[in-house]
Tab-separated table of C-alpha atoms in Angstrom:
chain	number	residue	atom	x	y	z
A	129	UNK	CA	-23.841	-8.048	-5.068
A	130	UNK	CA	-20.678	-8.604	-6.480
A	131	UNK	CA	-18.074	-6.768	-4.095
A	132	UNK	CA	-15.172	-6.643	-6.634
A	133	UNK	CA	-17.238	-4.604	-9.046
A	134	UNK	CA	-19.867	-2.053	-7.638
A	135	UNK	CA	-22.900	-1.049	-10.034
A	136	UNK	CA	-24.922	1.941	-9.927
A	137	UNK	CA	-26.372	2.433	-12.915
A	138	UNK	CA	-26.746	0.216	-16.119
A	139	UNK	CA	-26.815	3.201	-19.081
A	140	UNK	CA	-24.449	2.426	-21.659
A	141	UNK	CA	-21.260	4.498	-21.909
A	142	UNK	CA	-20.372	4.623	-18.373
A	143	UNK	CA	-16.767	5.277	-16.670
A	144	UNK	CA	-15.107	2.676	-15.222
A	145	UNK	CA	-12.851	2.971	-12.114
A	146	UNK	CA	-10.286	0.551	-11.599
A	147	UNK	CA	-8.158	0.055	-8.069
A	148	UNK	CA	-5.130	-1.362	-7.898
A	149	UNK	CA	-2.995	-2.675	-4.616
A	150	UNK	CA	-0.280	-5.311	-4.649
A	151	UNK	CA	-1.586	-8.274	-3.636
A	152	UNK	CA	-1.787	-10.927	-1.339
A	153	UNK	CA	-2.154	-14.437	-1.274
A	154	UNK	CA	-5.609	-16.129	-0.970
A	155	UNK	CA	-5.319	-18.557	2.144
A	156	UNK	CA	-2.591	-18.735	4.837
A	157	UNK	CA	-1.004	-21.725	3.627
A	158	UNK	CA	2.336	-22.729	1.921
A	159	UNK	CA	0.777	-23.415	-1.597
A	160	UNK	CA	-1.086	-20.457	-1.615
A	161	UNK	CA	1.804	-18.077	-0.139
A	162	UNK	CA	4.202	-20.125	-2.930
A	163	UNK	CA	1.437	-19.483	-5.409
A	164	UNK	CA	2.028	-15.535	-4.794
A	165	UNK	CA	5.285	-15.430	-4.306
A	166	UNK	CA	5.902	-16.419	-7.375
A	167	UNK	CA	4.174	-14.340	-9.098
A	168	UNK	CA	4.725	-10.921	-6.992
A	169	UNK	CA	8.663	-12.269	-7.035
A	170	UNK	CA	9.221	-13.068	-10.920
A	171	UNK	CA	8.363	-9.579	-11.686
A	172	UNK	CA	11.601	-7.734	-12.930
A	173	UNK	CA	10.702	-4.530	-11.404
A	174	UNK	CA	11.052	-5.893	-7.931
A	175	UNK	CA	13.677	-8.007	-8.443
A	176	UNK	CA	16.200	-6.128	-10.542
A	177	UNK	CA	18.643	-9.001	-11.035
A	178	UNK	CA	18.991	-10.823	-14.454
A	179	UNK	CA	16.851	-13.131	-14.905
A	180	UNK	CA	19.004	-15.857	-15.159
A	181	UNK	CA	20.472	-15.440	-12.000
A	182	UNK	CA	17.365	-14.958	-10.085
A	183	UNK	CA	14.808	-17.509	-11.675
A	184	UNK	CA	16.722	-20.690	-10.606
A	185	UNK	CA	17.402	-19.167	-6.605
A	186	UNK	CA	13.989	-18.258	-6.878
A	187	UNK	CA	12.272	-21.324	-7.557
A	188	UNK	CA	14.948	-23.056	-5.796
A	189	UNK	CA	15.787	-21.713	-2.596
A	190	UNK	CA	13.192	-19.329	-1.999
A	191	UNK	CA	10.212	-21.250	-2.996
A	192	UNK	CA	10.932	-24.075	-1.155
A	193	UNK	CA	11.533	-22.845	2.383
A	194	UNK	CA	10.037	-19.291	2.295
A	195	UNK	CA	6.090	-20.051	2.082
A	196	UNK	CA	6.294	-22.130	5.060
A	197	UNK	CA	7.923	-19.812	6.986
A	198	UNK	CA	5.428	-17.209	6.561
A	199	UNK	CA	2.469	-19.087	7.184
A	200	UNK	CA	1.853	-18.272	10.678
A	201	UNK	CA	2.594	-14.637	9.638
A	202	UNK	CA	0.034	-14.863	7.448
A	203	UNK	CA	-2.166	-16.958	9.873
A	204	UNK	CA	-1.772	-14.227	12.889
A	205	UNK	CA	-2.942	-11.776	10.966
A	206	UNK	CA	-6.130	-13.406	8.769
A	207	UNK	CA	-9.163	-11.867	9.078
A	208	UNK	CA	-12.845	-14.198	9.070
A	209	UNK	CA	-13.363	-12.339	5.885
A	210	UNK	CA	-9.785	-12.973	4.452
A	211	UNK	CA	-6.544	-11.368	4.079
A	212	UNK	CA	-6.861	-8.019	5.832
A	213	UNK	CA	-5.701	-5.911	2.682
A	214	UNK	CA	-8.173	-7.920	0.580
A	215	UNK	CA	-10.298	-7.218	3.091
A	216	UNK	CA	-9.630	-3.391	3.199
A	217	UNK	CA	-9.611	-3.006	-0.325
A	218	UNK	CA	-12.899	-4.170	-0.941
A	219	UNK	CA	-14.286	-1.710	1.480
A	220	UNK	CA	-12.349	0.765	-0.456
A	221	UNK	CA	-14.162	-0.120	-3.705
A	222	UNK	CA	-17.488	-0.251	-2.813
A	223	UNK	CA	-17.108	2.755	-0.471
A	224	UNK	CA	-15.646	4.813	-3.371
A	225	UNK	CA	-18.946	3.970	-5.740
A	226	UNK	CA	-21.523	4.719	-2.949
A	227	UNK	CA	-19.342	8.042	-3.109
A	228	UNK	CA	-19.613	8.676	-6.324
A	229	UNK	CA	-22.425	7.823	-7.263
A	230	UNK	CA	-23.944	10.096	-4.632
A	231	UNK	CA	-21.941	12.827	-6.558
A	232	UNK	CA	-23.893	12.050	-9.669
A	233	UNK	CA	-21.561	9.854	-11.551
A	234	UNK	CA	-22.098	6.863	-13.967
A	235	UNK	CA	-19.477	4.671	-12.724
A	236	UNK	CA	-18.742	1.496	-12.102
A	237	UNK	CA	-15.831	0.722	-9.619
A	238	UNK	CA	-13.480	-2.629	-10.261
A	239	UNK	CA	-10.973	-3.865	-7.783
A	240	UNK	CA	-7.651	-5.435	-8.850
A	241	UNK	CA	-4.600	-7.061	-7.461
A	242	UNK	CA	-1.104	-7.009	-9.396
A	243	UNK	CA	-0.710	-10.354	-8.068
A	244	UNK	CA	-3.144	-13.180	-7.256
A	245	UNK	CA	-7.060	-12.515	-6.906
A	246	UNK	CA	-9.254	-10.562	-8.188
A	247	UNK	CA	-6.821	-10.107	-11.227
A	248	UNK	CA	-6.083	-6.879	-13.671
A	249	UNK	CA	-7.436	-9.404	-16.221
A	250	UNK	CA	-10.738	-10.465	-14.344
A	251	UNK	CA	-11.616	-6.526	-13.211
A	252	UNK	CA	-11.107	-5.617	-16.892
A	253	UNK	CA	-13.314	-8.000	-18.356
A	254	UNK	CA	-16.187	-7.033	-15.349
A	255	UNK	CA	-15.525	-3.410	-16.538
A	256	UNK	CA	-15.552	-3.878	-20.665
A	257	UNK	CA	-18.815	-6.785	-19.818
A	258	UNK	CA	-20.896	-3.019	-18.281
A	259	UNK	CA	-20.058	-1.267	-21.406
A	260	UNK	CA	-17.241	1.343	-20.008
A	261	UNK	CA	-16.235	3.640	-22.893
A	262	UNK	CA	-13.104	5.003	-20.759
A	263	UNK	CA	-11.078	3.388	-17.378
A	264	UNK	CA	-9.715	5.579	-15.052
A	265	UNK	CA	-6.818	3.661	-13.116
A	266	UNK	CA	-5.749	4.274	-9.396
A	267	UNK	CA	-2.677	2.822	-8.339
A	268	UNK	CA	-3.313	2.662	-4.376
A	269	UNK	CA	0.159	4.113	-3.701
A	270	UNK	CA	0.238	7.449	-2.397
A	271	UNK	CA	4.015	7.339	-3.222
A	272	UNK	CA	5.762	6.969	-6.760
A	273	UNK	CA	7.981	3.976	-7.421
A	274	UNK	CA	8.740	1.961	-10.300
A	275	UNK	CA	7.868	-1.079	-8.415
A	276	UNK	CA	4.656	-0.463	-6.811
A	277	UNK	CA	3.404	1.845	-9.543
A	278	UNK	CA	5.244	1.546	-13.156
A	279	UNK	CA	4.512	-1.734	-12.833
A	280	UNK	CA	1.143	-1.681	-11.969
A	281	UNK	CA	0.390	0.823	-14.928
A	282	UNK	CA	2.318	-1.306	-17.335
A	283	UNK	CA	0.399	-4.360	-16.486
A	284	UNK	CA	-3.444	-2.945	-16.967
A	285	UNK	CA	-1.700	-1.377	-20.429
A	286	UNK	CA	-1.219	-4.591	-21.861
A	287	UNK	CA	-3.858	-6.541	-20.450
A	288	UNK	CA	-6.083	-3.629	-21.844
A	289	UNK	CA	-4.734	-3.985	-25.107
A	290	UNK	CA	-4.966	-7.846	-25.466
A	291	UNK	CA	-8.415	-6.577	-24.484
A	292	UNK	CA	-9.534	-4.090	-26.930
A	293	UNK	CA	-9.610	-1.186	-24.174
A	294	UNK	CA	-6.057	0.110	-24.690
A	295	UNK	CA	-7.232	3.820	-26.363
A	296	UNK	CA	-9.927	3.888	-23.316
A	297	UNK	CA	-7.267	4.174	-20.435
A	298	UNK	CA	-6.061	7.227	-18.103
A	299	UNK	CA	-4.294	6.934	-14.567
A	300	UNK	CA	-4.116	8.764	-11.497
A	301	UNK	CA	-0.690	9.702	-10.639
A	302	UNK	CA	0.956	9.319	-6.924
A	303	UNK	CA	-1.011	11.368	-4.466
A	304	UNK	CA	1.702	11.598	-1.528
A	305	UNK	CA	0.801	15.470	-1.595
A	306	UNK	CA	-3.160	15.697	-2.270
A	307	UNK	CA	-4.986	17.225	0.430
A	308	UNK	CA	-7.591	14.368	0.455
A	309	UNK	CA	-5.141	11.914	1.270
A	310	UNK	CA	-3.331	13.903	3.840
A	311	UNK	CA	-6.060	15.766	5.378
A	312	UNK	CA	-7.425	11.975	5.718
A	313	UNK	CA	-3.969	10.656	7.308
A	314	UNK	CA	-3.641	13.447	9.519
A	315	UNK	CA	-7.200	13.201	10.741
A	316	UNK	CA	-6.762	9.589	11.577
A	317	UNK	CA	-4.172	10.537	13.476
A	318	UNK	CA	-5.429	13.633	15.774
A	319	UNK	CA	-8.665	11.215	16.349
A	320	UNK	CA	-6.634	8.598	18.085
A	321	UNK	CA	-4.619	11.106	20.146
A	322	UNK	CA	-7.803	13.083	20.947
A	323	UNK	CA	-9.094	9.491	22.711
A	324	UNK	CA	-5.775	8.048	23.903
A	325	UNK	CA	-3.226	11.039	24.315
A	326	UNK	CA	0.175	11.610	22.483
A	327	UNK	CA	2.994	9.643	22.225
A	328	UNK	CA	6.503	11.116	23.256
A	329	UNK	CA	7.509	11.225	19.437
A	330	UNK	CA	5.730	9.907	16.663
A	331	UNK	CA	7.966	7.389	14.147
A	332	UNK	CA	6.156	7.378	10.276
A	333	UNK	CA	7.472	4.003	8.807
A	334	UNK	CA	7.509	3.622	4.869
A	335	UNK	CA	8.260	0.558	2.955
A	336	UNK	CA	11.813	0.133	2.107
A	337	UNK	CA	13.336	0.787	-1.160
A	338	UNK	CA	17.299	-0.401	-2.614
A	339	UNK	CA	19.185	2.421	-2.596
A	340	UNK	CA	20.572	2.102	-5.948
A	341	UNK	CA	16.987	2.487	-7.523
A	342	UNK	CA	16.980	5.750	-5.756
A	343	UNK	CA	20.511	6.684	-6.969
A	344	UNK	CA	18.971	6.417	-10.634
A	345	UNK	CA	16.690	9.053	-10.080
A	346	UNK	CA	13.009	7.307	-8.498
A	347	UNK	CA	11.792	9.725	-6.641
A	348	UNK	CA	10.327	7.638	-4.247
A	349	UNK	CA	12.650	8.575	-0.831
A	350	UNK	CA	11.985	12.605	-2.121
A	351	UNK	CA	7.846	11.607	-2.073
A	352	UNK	CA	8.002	9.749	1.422
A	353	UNK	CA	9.800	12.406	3.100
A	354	UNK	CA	7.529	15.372	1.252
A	355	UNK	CA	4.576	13.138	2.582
A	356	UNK	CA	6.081	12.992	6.179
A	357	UNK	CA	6.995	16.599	6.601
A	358	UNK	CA	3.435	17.454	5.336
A	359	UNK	CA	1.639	15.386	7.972
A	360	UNK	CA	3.855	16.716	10.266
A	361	UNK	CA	2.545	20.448	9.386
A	362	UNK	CA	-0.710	19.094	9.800
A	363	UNK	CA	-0.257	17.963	12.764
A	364	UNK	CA	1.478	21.100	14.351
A	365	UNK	CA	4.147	18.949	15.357
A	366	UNK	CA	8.111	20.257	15.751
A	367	UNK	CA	10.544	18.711	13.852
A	368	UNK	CA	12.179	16.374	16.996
A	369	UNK	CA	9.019	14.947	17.644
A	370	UNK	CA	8.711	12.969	14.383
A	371	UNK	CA	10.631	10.557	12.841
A	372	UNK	CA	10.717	8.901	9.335
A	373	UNK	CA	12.203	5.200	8.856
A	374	UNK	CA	12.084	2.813	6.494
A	375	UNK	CA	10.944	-0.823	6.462
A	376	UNK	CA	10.583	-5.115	5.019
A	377	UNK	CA	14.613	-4.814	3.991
A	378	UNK	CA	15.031	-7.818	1.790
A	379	UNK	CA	18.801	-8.932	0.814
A	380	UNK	CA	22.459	-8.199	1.750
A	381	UNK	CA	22.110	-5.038	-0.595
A	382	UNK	CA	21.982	-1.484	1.090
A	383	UNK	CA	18.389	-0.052	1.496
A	384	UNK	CA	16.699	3.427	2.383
A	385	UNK	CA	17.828	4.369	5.957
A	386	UNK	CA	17.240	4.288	8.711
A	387	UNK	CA	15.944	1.216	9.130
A	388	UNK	CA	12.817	0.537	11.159
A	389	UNK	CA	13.483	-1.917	13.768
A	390	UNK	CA	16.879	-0.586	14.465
A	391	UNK	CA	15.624	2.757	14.932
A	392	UNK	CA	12.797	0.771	17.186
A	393	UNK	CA	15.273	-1.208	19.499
A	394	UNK	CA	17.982	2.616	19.902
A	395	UNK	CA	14.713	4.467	20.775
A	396	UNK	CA	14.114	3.463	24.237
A	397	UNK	CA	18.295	4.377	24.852
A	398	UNK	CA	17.467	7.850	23.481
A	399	UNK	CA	14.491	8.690	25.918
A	400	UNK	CA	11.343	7.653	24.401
A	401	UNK	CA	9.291	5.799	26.296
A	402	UNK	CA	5.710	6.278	24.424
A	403	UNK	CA	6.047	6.020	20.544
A	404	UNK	CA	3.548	5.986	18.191
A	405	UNK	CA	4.152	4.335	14.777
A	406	UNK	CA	1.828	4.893	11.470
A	407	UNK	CA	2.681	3.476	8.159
A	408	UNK	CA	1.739	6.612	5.298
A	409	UNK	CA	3.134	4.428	2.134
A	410	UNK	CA	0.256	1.650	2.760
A	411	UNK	CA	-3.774	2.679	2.299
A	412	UNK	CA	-4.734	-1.008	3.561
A	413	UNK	CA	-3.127	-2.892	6.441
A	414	UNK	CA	-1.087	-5.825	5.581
A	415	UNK	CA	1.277	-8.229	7.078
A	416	UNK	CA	3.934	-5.566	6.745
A	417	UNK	CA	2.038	-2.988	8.898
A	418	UNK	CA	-0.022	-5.562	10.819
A	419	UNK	CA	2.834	-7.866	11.681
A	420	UNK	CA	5.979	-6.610	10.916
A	421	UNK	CA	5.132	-3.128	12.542
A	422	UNK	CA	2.396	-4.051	15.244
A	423	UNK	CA	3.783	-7.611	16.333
A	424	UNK	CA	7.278	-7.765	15.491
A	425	UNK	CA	8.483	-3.981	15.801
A	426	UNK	CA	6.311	-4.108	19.323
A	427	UNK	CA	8.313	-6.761	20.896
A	428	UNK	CA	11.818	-5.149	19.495
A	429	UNK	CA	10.609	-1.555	21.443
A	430	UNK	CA	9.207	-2.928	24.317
A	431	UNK	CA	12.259	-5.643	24.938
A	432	UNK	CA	14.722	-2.653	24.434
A	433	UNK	CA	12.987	-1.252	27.434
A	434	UNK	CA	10.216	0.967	25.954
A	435	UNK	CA	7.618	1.279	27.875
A	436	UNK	CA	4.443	1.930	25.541
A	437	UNK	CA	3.917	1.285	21.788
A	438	UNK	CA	0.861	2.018	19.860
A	439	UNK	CA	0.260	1.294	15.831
A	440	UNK	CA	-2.291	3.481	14.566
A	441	UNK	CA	-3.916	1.810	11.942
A	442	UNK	CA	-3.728	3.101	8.896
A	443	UNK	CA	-6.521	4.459	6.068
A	444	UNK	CA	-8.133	1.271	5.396
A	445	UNK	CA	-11.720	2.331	5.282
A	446	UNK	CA	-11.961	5.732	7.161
A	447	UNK	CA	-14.531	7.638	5.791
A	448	UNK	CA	-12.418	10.943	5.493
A	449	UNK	CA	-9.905	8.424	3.224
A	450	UNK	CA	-13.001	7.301	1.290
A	451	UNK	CA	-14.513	10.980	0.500
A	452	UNK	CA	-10.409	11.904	-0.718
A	453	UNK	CA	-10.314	8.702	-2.699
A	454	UNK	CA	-13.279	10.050	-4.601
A	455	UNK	CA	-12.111	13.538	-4.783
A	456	UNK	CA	-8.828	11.989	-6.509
A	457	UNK	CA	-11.125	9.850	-8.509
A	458	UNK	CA	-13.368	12.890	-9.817
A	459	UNK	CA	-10.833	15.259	-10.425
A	460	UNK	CA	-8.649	12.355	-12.528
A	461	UNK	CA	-12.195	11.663	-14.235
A	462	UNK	CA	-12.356	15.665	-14.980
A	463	UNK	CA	-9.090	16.222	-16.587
A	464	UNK	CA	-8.724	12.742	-17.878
């Protein structure tokens, strides 16, 4: 069965589905990594410098001595399946159309990367080859930003419409506040402290933003805290016990504070000795949560004298995530 496309049922005029995540290259080696970085770092929403200035470092520079450098990153992470959020994702997919197609619905489900494999272009084509009449897009981050998001949705737009699909398309907005994705989050959470016991405070890490995209009014830093102070009701925890950072800081430039692996090396001086981290802004583990969080941000806390650290893995393919995905999915399918 083909994994990136799930069928249920073959009548004519069905709903397609389409997920979207980021990306991630398709081997742990430099050509591969160079082969996405590219791609993922040509796009001008997220790189905001002028082209001109950042196409020559970019294929200069960066190209030539970044790859290699993240190939055991990549490596110390890989799954036997593949890249852990490729992984994830496809879980994600076929969970979601076992879901709904136990609810009674005649869709097909289509997994897509905004860079690399499987492409917008190659999900499309599997959708428009079963005869979908409308898509339904879900851009797989629970919080809005221009460059995870707007850029997602303006991608499948014109693909669609070099396609022939453009008048069939609707999208699910940001879901940092849906019950089904907290309720699933928050779950997650109370199910690993209900086996291992809670942490002295609990530090919810987002992926970091510039500031000046922020400054023009992306509401991105608003949705990440709303998100965090939400899980935190859930949780019944008071407001000392949590903490929101914000992490992958790339450039001189000034970023969302604080900053993640500052805030993990000061901890240990301010008392905690048992911290918990989760990472809310990702639905799929990924060499920022896997490795920058659970390797790298480990060592920092432990070497600055903490005593125990703990990632809690995040949605991947938790069942309660899987049953809110398709709640998202049928109530976009309702009102699209």
């Amino acid at each position: 069965m083909d994994i990136d496309a799930q069928s249920h049922r073959t009548a004519s005029g069905c709903t397609g589905v389409l997920l979207v995540n980021l990306g991630t290259p398709e081997a742990p080696t430099a050509q591969a990594i160079r082969d996405y970085l590219a791609e993922f770092l040509s796009d001008r929403y997220v790189v905001g410098l002028p082209r001109l200035l950042w196409l020559p470092i970019l294929y200069g520079a960066v190209l030539r001595n970044r790859p290699a450098r993240l190939v055991p990153r990549y490596a110390g992470i890989w799954m036997d399946e593949g890249s852990p959020l490729l992984v994830y994702s496809r879980r994600q997919a076929a969970g979601l159309a076992q879901r709904l197609a136990a609810r009674g619905l005649d869709v097909e489900v289509a997994l897509a990367m905004r860079y690399g494999r499987p492409s917008i272009e190659q999900a499309l084509a599997q959708l428009k080859a079963r005869g979908c009449e409308r898509i339904l897009t879900v851009p797989m981050y629970p919080q809005y930003t221009a460059s995870t998001t707007t850029t997602a949705v303006e991608a499948v737009t014109a693909q669609a419409e070099r396609m022939g699909l453009a008048g069939r398309l609707n999208f699910v907005g940001p879901f940092y506040d849906q019950p089904g994705y907290l309720d699933a989050q928050a779950g997650l959470i109370s199910r690993y402290w209900q086996e291992h016991g809670r942490p002295d405070k609990l530090l919810m890490s987002f992926h970091g933003l510039p500031r000046r995209v922020v400054d023009r009014g992306d509401p991105y830093y608003r949705h990440c805290l709303e998100t965090a102070d939400l899980l935190r009701r859930r949780l019944d925890l008071a407001e000392n016990q949590v903490e929101v950072s914000f992490q992958s800081r790339f450039g001189a430039g000034r970023w969302l504070e604080p900053y993640t692996l500052p805030r993990l090396q000061a901890l240990p001086g301010e008392g905690v000795a048992a911290l918990d981290v989760v990472c809310p802004g990702f639905v799929a583990d990924c060499l920022e949560t896997l490795e920058e969080i659970n390797q790298l941000g480990r060592e920092a806390f432990l070497a600055a004298g903490g005593r125990q650290f703990r990632y809690i893995p995040t949605l991947n393919d938790d069942p309660a995530w899987l049953e809110g995905l398709a709640g998202l999915v049928e109530e976009g399918l309702r009102t699209s």
